[in-house]
Amino acid sequence: MIELVFAQLQRRDRSGADCVADNGICPDWIADNFDRYVTPFWEHVYLTLVSVAIGFAIAFGLALLAHRWRWLASPITQVTGIFYTLPSVAVFFLLLPLTGRGNTTAIIALVAYTLLILFRNFMAGFENVPAEARDAGRGMGLTERQLLWGVELPLALPEIMAGLRIAVTTTVGLASLAFLAGAGGLGEALFDDINFRSNVLVAGGLAIGLAVVLDLLILGLQKAVTPWTRAAAA
Amino acid sequence: MKPTRLLIALLVLVCAAVFVTACGGDDDDESSAPQAESTAASSGKIQRNDANSKVQLTIGSKNFTEQKVLGEIYAQGLEAAGYKVNKDLNLGDEKTALAAVKSDEISAYPEYTGTALLSFFGKKADQLPKDPQAAYEEAKAGFAEDGLVAFPPTPFTSSNEVAVLQQTADELGLKTISDLKGKSQDLTLYGSPECRQRLDCLLGLQQVYGLKFKKFVPVDIAQRHEVLTSGRADVSIVFTTDPQIQREKEVLLEDDQGMFPPYNSTLVMKQETADEAGADLQKTVEMLQEQLTDENMQELNARVDLDKKDPAVVAEEYLTETGLIGG
Amino acid sequence: MDSGGGRMSTTLAFLGDFGDAFDYIFNSRESQAGGARVGGTELLPLLWTHLKVTALAMAIAIAISLPIGLALGHTGRGAFAAISISNTGRAVPSVALIAFFVAFFPSTPEFWNVTVALALLAIPPILTNAYVGVRQVSRDAVDAARGMGMSGTQIVRSVEFPLALPLIFGGIRTSTVNVIATATIAPLVGVLTLGDPIISGSVHGRAGQIGASIVVAALAIAAEVILAAVQRAVTPTGIKLERGGAVGSPSRLGTLKRRIQTAP
């Protein structure tokens, strides 16, 4: 190799003890490095919202089918339940060769997990509709469709929204593992340096914070769309 | 009743919309025909050639600090040269990364000559070349058989090494790896998950040195120093460019039976991708690597591992401090 | 644009992988790159660690949450606390909790860091279900017991606890399944459970990843079945009869409702 004169990088003086070297909780470091968490945070938000949205749509469709044809309820529950016994980590890795690294793989796995939660809450919601309400509706001459959309779904809303809350918080948790499928997220930030306390605190804190905020948002939404439950409680 | 009905319809509509958007756009650009002649080399600064923007590259890396820094350097440097660059760093171990190149998940990643010889091309310890250039030539020949091109290597070498804490070395009188003979059966070794099957890791220690350890615990490679300092590991496998060696006063045991080959880094890419990317690619890569000496690589690793800076930020610092990118 | 053929062969390969996975479970083999033995009997230490971590985590969780849940339910105070714990518990990603212990307690053996983290994860469903279970006990039964002169603790032990058992067991079953699933990520921090083949695919191969997943799933199902049987055995006959049939198999949705409070 030819002898070349290489430019040397500035060597930093690391002899002094400082917060980062002592593996502490360092506000200065957090302030300086906070923008590293921005992209993972929004990746996490994206994964959560998209997965729950798709899961909600699919579960809703399945619930309508099971509502129409009762015998479907059990098989659907079985199939969605199978996804539940598989460890989430496994689903990420097993899908990799089929769908490649990236968001698609993660979202498919996350959607599969939400299906059981959302589907059974839809069905529980339907089950909870008082028979009198249905009878009253039929008595008023409503068609099956009008009954479904006008009576049953609104009355099932509390259970549906409760399921949505559980699905969202669960998905935030699972999305922390999405980095194993190459989809980024706060889990990636966490494992970037799992020994550094400041990093664990920020990455973990953001994930918890996200779950809490989304949970409260849906709770607020639930209270808004079911005013009669508020009246009952009051 | 009506507002709630509307709300449900809206919810489903929103879900559907999100669904459509999510499935909307994951297509990569196709890279097209070769472009104009590369511009003449100038005084150490990367020149942007707009003709390169037709080429889409995805730079990958393995799952530890040095790899992430290297990946960022290549990605940012090639972007400065005008290429369209995506990043997919932190893929996993060497086998995962190679599979990613072969399956076109990524265009290129930095591999080490020694790792390639042992993990990909099945060389035995006694067949390993001692000279870094010879190691590179052999690795390059091996890759060529798979239709891959290995670009000229970096100046720095980052070897696997067996490390113990100073007090362990003093207590047991350890200077070389052979000194572990007769003592290793009471010691716990920590290494990466793939260490179990690598000839430059546990497998090599078993076969070349005949060592048996009390226990081998696989951990994430990022923990390789933490396990020593916390006392969980008696022995750990580390890299010679690790800044923690100096700080924690670790002792690297001498490889007296020569199980570790040279480990210069070389960018590995499919031959077709390299051809399509044109002459600027090799030129830029060589410019980027020129200043990656042992000291500089250690300094960059230290900025990430000790100062806890983001590899992307550190790579940018490297590019500006060496004048590769106009500051 | 013919990716149909490619996907077909991938699917077929995937199905073929299942056969290989079963072989992995029962026969040991060379690792992907050679040099180490994996699969078959090599899985037993992983299984043992997995069971140890689960059992200890559950024991700790039950020991903590059961008394507190029963006490809160009995006195009727702390509804807000019980519900909040359940909600916040769901919001904490398991990975974050394990990472927290690894980062903040580096000198503790990683086995205990993981076990305690899993125990914390297991607490919310048991706590909430114990609380709700006791609240649900009919006031008449409690009043009758008080009329008979039973003290508070006696009431809890002889009346409220047995009547709350179905829900409590539901919580325990949920937690156990969650812990079994979450223990698969323990290898990321050095505790070798059945998650190791799943995460280290380049050592164990596809067969290992699929095989280990099947074993974990089977473990979860077995835990469910065994705990359901224990629940049946332990529930007083009177309650079994009152609920008309074996406790633990009310409406399918009821079972599911109790099952899913959190997730791995």
GROMACS .gro file of N, CA and C in nm, chain B residues 81-159:
model
  237
  315ALA      N    1  -2.220   1.200  -0.353
  315ALA     CA    2  -2.173   1.182  -0.491
  315ALA      C    3  -2.289   1.182  -0.589
  316GLY      N    4  -2.410   1.195  -0.539
  316GLY     CA    5  -2.524   1.211  -0.627
  316GLY      C    6  -2.613   1.089  -0.639
  317TYR      N    7  -2.576   0.977  -0.572
  317TYR     CA    8  -2.661   0.859  -0.582
  317TYR      C    9  -2.785   0.875  -0.496
  318LYS      N   10  -2.888   0.796  -0.530
  318LYS     CA   11  -3.006   0.791  -0.444
  318LYS      C   12  -2.983   0.676  -0.346
  319VAL      N   13  -2.975   0.709  -0.218
  319VAL     CA   14  -2.934   0.608  -0.121
  319VAL      C   15  -3.040   0.584  -0.015
  320ASN      N   16  -3.072   0.457   0.007
  320ASN     CA   17  -3.153   0.417   0.122
  320ASN      C   18  -3.063   0.345   0.221
  321LYS      N   19  -3.106   0.342   0.346
  321LYS     CA   20  -3.027   0.270   0.445
  321LYS      C   21  -3.110   0.158   0.505
  322ASP      N   22  -3.047   0.046   0.532
  322ASP     CA   23  -3.114  -0.061   0.606
  322ASP      C   24  -3.008  -0.123   0.696
  323LEU      N   25  -2.969  -0.044   0.797
  323LEU     CA   26  -2.859  -0.087   0.883
  323LEU      C   27  -2.909  -0.183   0.989
  324ASN      N   28  -2.818  -0.240   1.066
  324ASN     CA   29  -2.854  -0.324   1.179
  324ASN      C   30  -2.931  -0.449   1.136
  325LEU      N   31  -2.881  -0.516   1.031
  325LEU     CA   32  -2.952  -0.632   0.978
  325LEU      C   33  -2.940  -0.754   1.067
  326GLY      N   34  -2.820  -0.775   1.125
  326GLY     CA   35  -2.800  -0.898   1.200
  326GLY      C   36  -2.656  -0.944   1.182
  327ASP      N   37  -2.633  -1.073   1.186
  327ASP     CA   38  -2.496  -1.122   1.177
  327ASP      C   39  -2.454  -1.135   1.030
  328GLU      N   40  -2.334  -1.193   1.009
  328GLU     CA   41  -2.276  -1.190   0.874
  328GLU      C   42  -2.357  -1.271   0.774
  329LYS      N   43  -2.415  -1.382   0.822
  329LYS     CA   44  -2.492  -1.464   0.730
  329LYS      C   45  -2.618  -1.393   0.686
  330THR      N   46  -2.682  -1.324   0.782
  330THR     CA   47  -2.802  -1.249   0.749
  330THR      C   48  -2.771  -1.140   0.648
  331ALA      N   49  -2.659  -1.070   0.669
  331ALA     CA   50  -2.624  -0.960   0.580
  331ALA      C   51  -2.593  -1.012   0.440
  332LEU      N   52  -2.516  -1.120   0.430
  332LEU     CA   53  -2.483  -1.173   0.298
  332LEU      C   54  -2.609  -1.217   0.225
  333ALA      N   55  -2.700  -1.283   0.297
  333ALA     CA   56  -2.825  -1.325   0.236
  333ALA      C   57  -2.903  -1.205   0.184
  334ALA      N   58  -2.894  -1.094   0.258
  334ALA     CA   59  -2.967  -0.974   0.217
  334ALA      C   60  -2.911  -0.918   0.086
  335VAL      N   61  -2.778  -0.925   0.069
  335VAL     CA   62  -2.721  -0.877  -0.058
  335VAL      C   63  -2.762  -0.969  -0.171
  336LYS      N   64  -2.752  -1.098  -0.147
  336LYS     CA   65  -2.783  -1.195  -0.253
  336LYS      C   66  -2.928  -1.187  -0.294
  337SER      N   67  -3.018  -1.154  -0.200
  337SER     CA   68  -3.159  -1.150  -0.235
  337SER      C   69  -3.204  -1.010  -0.274
  338ASP      N   70  -3.110  -0.918  -0.290
  338ASP     CA   71  -3.140  -0.781  -0.334
  338ASP      C   72  -3.218  -0.700  -0.232
  339GLU      N   73  -3.222  -0.744  -0.109
  339GLU     CA   74  -3.283  -0.659  -0.005
  339GLU      C   75  -3.198  -0.533   0.012
  340ILE      N   76  -3.065  -0.551   0.005
  340ILE     CA   77  -2.975  -0.437   0.009
  340ILE      C   78  -2.880  -0.445  -0.110
  341SER      N   79  -2.817  -0.331  -0.142
  341SER     CA   80  -2.721  -0.332  -0.252
  341SER      C   81  -2.583  -0.372  -0.204
  342ALA      N   82  -2.548  -0.329  -0.083
  342ALA     CA   83  -2.410  -0.352  -0.037
  342ALA      C   84  -2.403  -0.341   0.114
  343TYR      N   85  -2.298  -0.403   0.170
  343TYR     CA   86  -2.270  -0.383   0.312
  343TYR      C   87  -2.122  -0.405   0.333
  344PRO      N   88  -2.066  -0.349   0.440
  344PRO     CA   89  -1.923  -0.367   0.466
  344PRO      C   90  -1.896  -0.498   0.539
  345GLU      N   91  -1.818  -0.585   0.477
  345GLU     CA   92  -1.782  -0.712   0.542
  345GLU      C   93  -1.634  -0.709   0.573
  346TYR      N   94  -1.590  -0.796   0.660
  346TYR     CA   95  -1.449  -0.804   0.694
  346TYR      C   96  -1.386  -0.922   0.620
  347THR      N   97  -1.265  -0.901   0.572
  347THR     CA   98  -1.200  -1.006   0.492
  347THR      C   99  -1.189  -1.135   0.571
  348GLY      N  100  -1.146  -1.125   0.697
  348GLY     CA  101  -1.130  -1.244   0.780
  348GLY      C  102  -1.261  -1.318   0.800
  349THR      N  103  -1.367  -1.241   0.830
  349THR     CA  104  -1.498  -1.303   0.849
  349THR      C  105  -1.541  -1.377   0.725
  350ALA      N  106  -1.519  -1.315   0.610
  350ALA     CA  107  -1.559  -1.378   0.485
  350ALA      C  108  -1.485  -1.510   0.465
  351LEU      N  109  -1.355  -1.507   0.489
  351LEU     CA  110  -1.276  -1.628   0.468
  351LEU      C  111  -1.324  -1.743   0.557
  352LEU      N  112  -1.353  -1.710   0.683
  352LEU     CA  113  -1.389  -1.817   0.775
  352LEU      C  114  -1.536  -1.856   0.767
  353SER      N  115  -1.624  -1.756   0.763
  353SER     CA  116  -1.767  -1.787   0.770
  353SER      C  117  -1.828  -1.821   0.636
  354PHE      N  118  -1.777  -1.758   0.528
  354PHE     CA  119  -1.840  -1.783   0.399
  354PHE      C  120  -1.765  -1.888   0.318
  355PHE      N  121  -1.632  -1.881   0.321
  355PHE     CA  122  -1.556  -1.965   0.229
  355PHE      C  123  -1.489  -2.083   0.298
  356GLY      N  124  -1.525  -2.105   0.425
  356GLY     CA  125  -1.483  -2.227   0.492
  356GLY      C  126  -1.334  -2.251   0.500
  357LYS      N  127  -1.254  -2.145   0.511
  357LYS     CA  128  -1.110  -2.168   0.525
  357LYS      C  129  -1.082  -2.222   0.664
  358LYS      N  130  -0.982  -2.305   0.673
  358LYS     CA  131  -0.943  -2.355   0.804
  358LYS      C  132  -0.833  -2.265   0.861
  359ALA      N  133  -0.812  -2.275   0.991
  359ALA     CA  134  -0.717  -2.186   1.057
  359ALA      C  135  -0.579  -2.190   0.993
  360ASP      N  136  -0.532  -2.310   0.956
  360ASP     CA  137  -0.396  -2.318   0.902
  360ASP      C  138  -0.389  -2.269   0.759
  361GLN      N  139  -0.505  -2.242   0.697
  361GLN     CA  140  -0.504  -2.193   0.559
  361GLN      C  141  -0.512  -2.041   0.553
  362LEU      N  142  -0.521  -1.978   0.671
  362LEU     CA  143  -0.545  -1.833   0.671
  362LEU      C  144  -0.420  -1.756   0.636
  363PRO      N  145  -0.432  -1.661   0.543
  363PRO     CA  146  -0.316  -1.575   0.512
  363PRO      C  147  -0.292  -1.477   0.626
  364LYS      N  148  -0.164  -1.441   0.647
  364LYS     CA  149  -0.133  -1.346   0.753
  364LYS      C  150  -0.137  -1.204   0.701
  365ASP      N  151  -0.113  -1.189   0.571
  365ASP     CA  152  -0.101  -1.056   0.513
  365ASP      C  153  -0.240  -1.001   0.480
  366PRO      N  154  -0.269  -0.876   0.520
  366PRO     CA  155  -0.402  -0.821   0.493
  366PRO      C  156  -0.435  -0.818   0.344
  367GLN      N  157  -0.337  -0.784   0.261
  367GLN     CA  158  -0.367  -0.776   0.118
  367GLN      C  159  -0.398  -0.914   0.062
  368ALA      N  160  -0.322  -1.016   0.106
  368ALA     CA  161  -0.348  -1.152   0.060
  368ALA      C  162  -0.487  -1.198   0.106
  369ALA      N  163  -0.521  -1.161   0.230
  369ALA     CA  164  -0.654  -1.197   0.280
  369ALA      C  165  -0.762  -1.135   0.193
  370TYR      N  166  -0.738  -1.009   0.156
  370TYR     CA  167  -0.837  -0.941   0.071
  370TYR      C  168  -0.849  -1.010  -0.064
  371GLU      N  169  -0.734  -1.045  -0.123
  371GLU     CA  170  -0.740  -1.107  -0.256
  371GLU      C  171  -0.816  -1.239  -0.251
  372GLU      N  172  -0.791  -1.317  -0.146
  372GLU     CA  173  -0.860  -1.446  -0.134
  372GLU      C  174  -1.010  -1.425  -0.115
  373ALA      N  175  -1.045  -1.328  -0.028
  373ALA     CA  176  -1.188  -1.301  -0.006
  373ALA      C  177  -1.252  -1.254  -0.135
  374LYS      N  178  -1.181  -1.166  -0.206
  374LYS     CA  179  -1.236  -1.113  -0.332
  374LYS      C  180  -1.261  -1.226  -0.431
  375ALA      N  181  -1.168  -1.320  -0.437
  375ALA     CA  182  -1.186  -1.433  -0.529
  375ALA      C  183  -1.307  -1.515  -0.488
  376GLY      N  184  -1.321  -1.537  -0.358
  376GLY     CA  185  -1.435  -1.613  -0.309
  376GLY      C  186  -1.567  -1.547  -0.343
  377PHE      N  187  -1.574  -1.416  -0.321
  377PHE     CA  188  -1.697  -1.343  -0.351
  377PHE      C  189  -1.726  -1.346  -0.500
  378ALA      N  190  -1.620  -1.338  -0.582
  378ALA     CA  191  -1.639  -1.333  -0.727
  378ALA      C  192  -1.710  -1.459  -0.776
  379GLU      N  193  -1.683  -1.571  -0.709
  379GLU     CA  194  -1.749  -1.695  -0.751
  379GLU      C  195  -1.899  -1.686  -0.731
  380ASP      N  196  -1.945  -1.599  -0.640
  380ASP     CA  197  -2.088  -1.583  -0.617
  380ASP      C  198  -2.145  -1.466  -0.693
  381GLY      N  199  -2.066  -1.409  -0.781
  381GLY     CA  200  -2.115  -1.294  -0.857
  381GLY      C  201  -2.113  -1.165  -0.778
  382LEU      N  202  -2.033  -1.164  -0.670
  382LEU     CA  203  -2.025  -1.044  -0.589
  382LEU      C  204  -1.889  -0.980  -0.607
  383VAL      N  205  -1.887  -0.848  -0.594
  383VAL     CA  206  -1.760  -0.778  -0.603
  383VAL      C  207  -1.725  -0.722  -0.466
  384ALA      N  208  -1.598  -0.734  -0.429
  384ALA     CA  209  -1.551  -0.681  -0.301
  384ALA      C  210  -1.457  -0.566  -0.332
  385PHE      N  211  -1.495  -0.445  -0.291
  385PHE     CA  212  -1.415  -0.328  -0.321
  385PHE      C  213  -1.286  -0.328  -0.239
  386PRO      N  214  -1.188  -0.249  -0.283
  386PRO     CA  215  -1.059  -0.246  -0.211
  386PRO      C  216  -1.080  -0.221  -0.063
  387PRO      N  217  -0.992  -0.279   0.020
  387PRO     CA  218  -1.018  -0.278   0.165
  387PRO      C  219  -0.980  -0.147   0.232
  388THR      N  220  -1.028  -0.131   0.354
  388THR     CA  221  -0.995  -0.014   0.434
  388THR      C  222  -0.855  -0.030   0.493
  389PRO      N  223  -0.794   0.081   0.529
  389PRO     CA  224  -0.665   0.072   0.598
  389PRO      C  225  -0.678   0.005   0.736
  390PHE      N  226  -0.790   0.030   0.804
  390PHE     CA  227  -0.798  -0.022   0.940
  390PHE      C  228  -0.834  -0.169   0.938
  391THR      N  229  -0.792  -0.235   1.047
  391THR     CA  230  -0.827  -0.374   1.064
  391THR      C  231  -0.897  -0.388   1.199
  392SER      N  232  -1.003  -0.463   1.205
  392SER     CA  233  -1.078  -0.476   1.329
  392SER      C  234  -1.097  -0.622   1.359
  393SER      N  235  -1.006  -0.676   1.437
  393SER     CA  236  -1.002  -0.820   1.456
  393SER      C  237  -1.084  -0.862   1.576
   0.00000   0.00000   0.00000
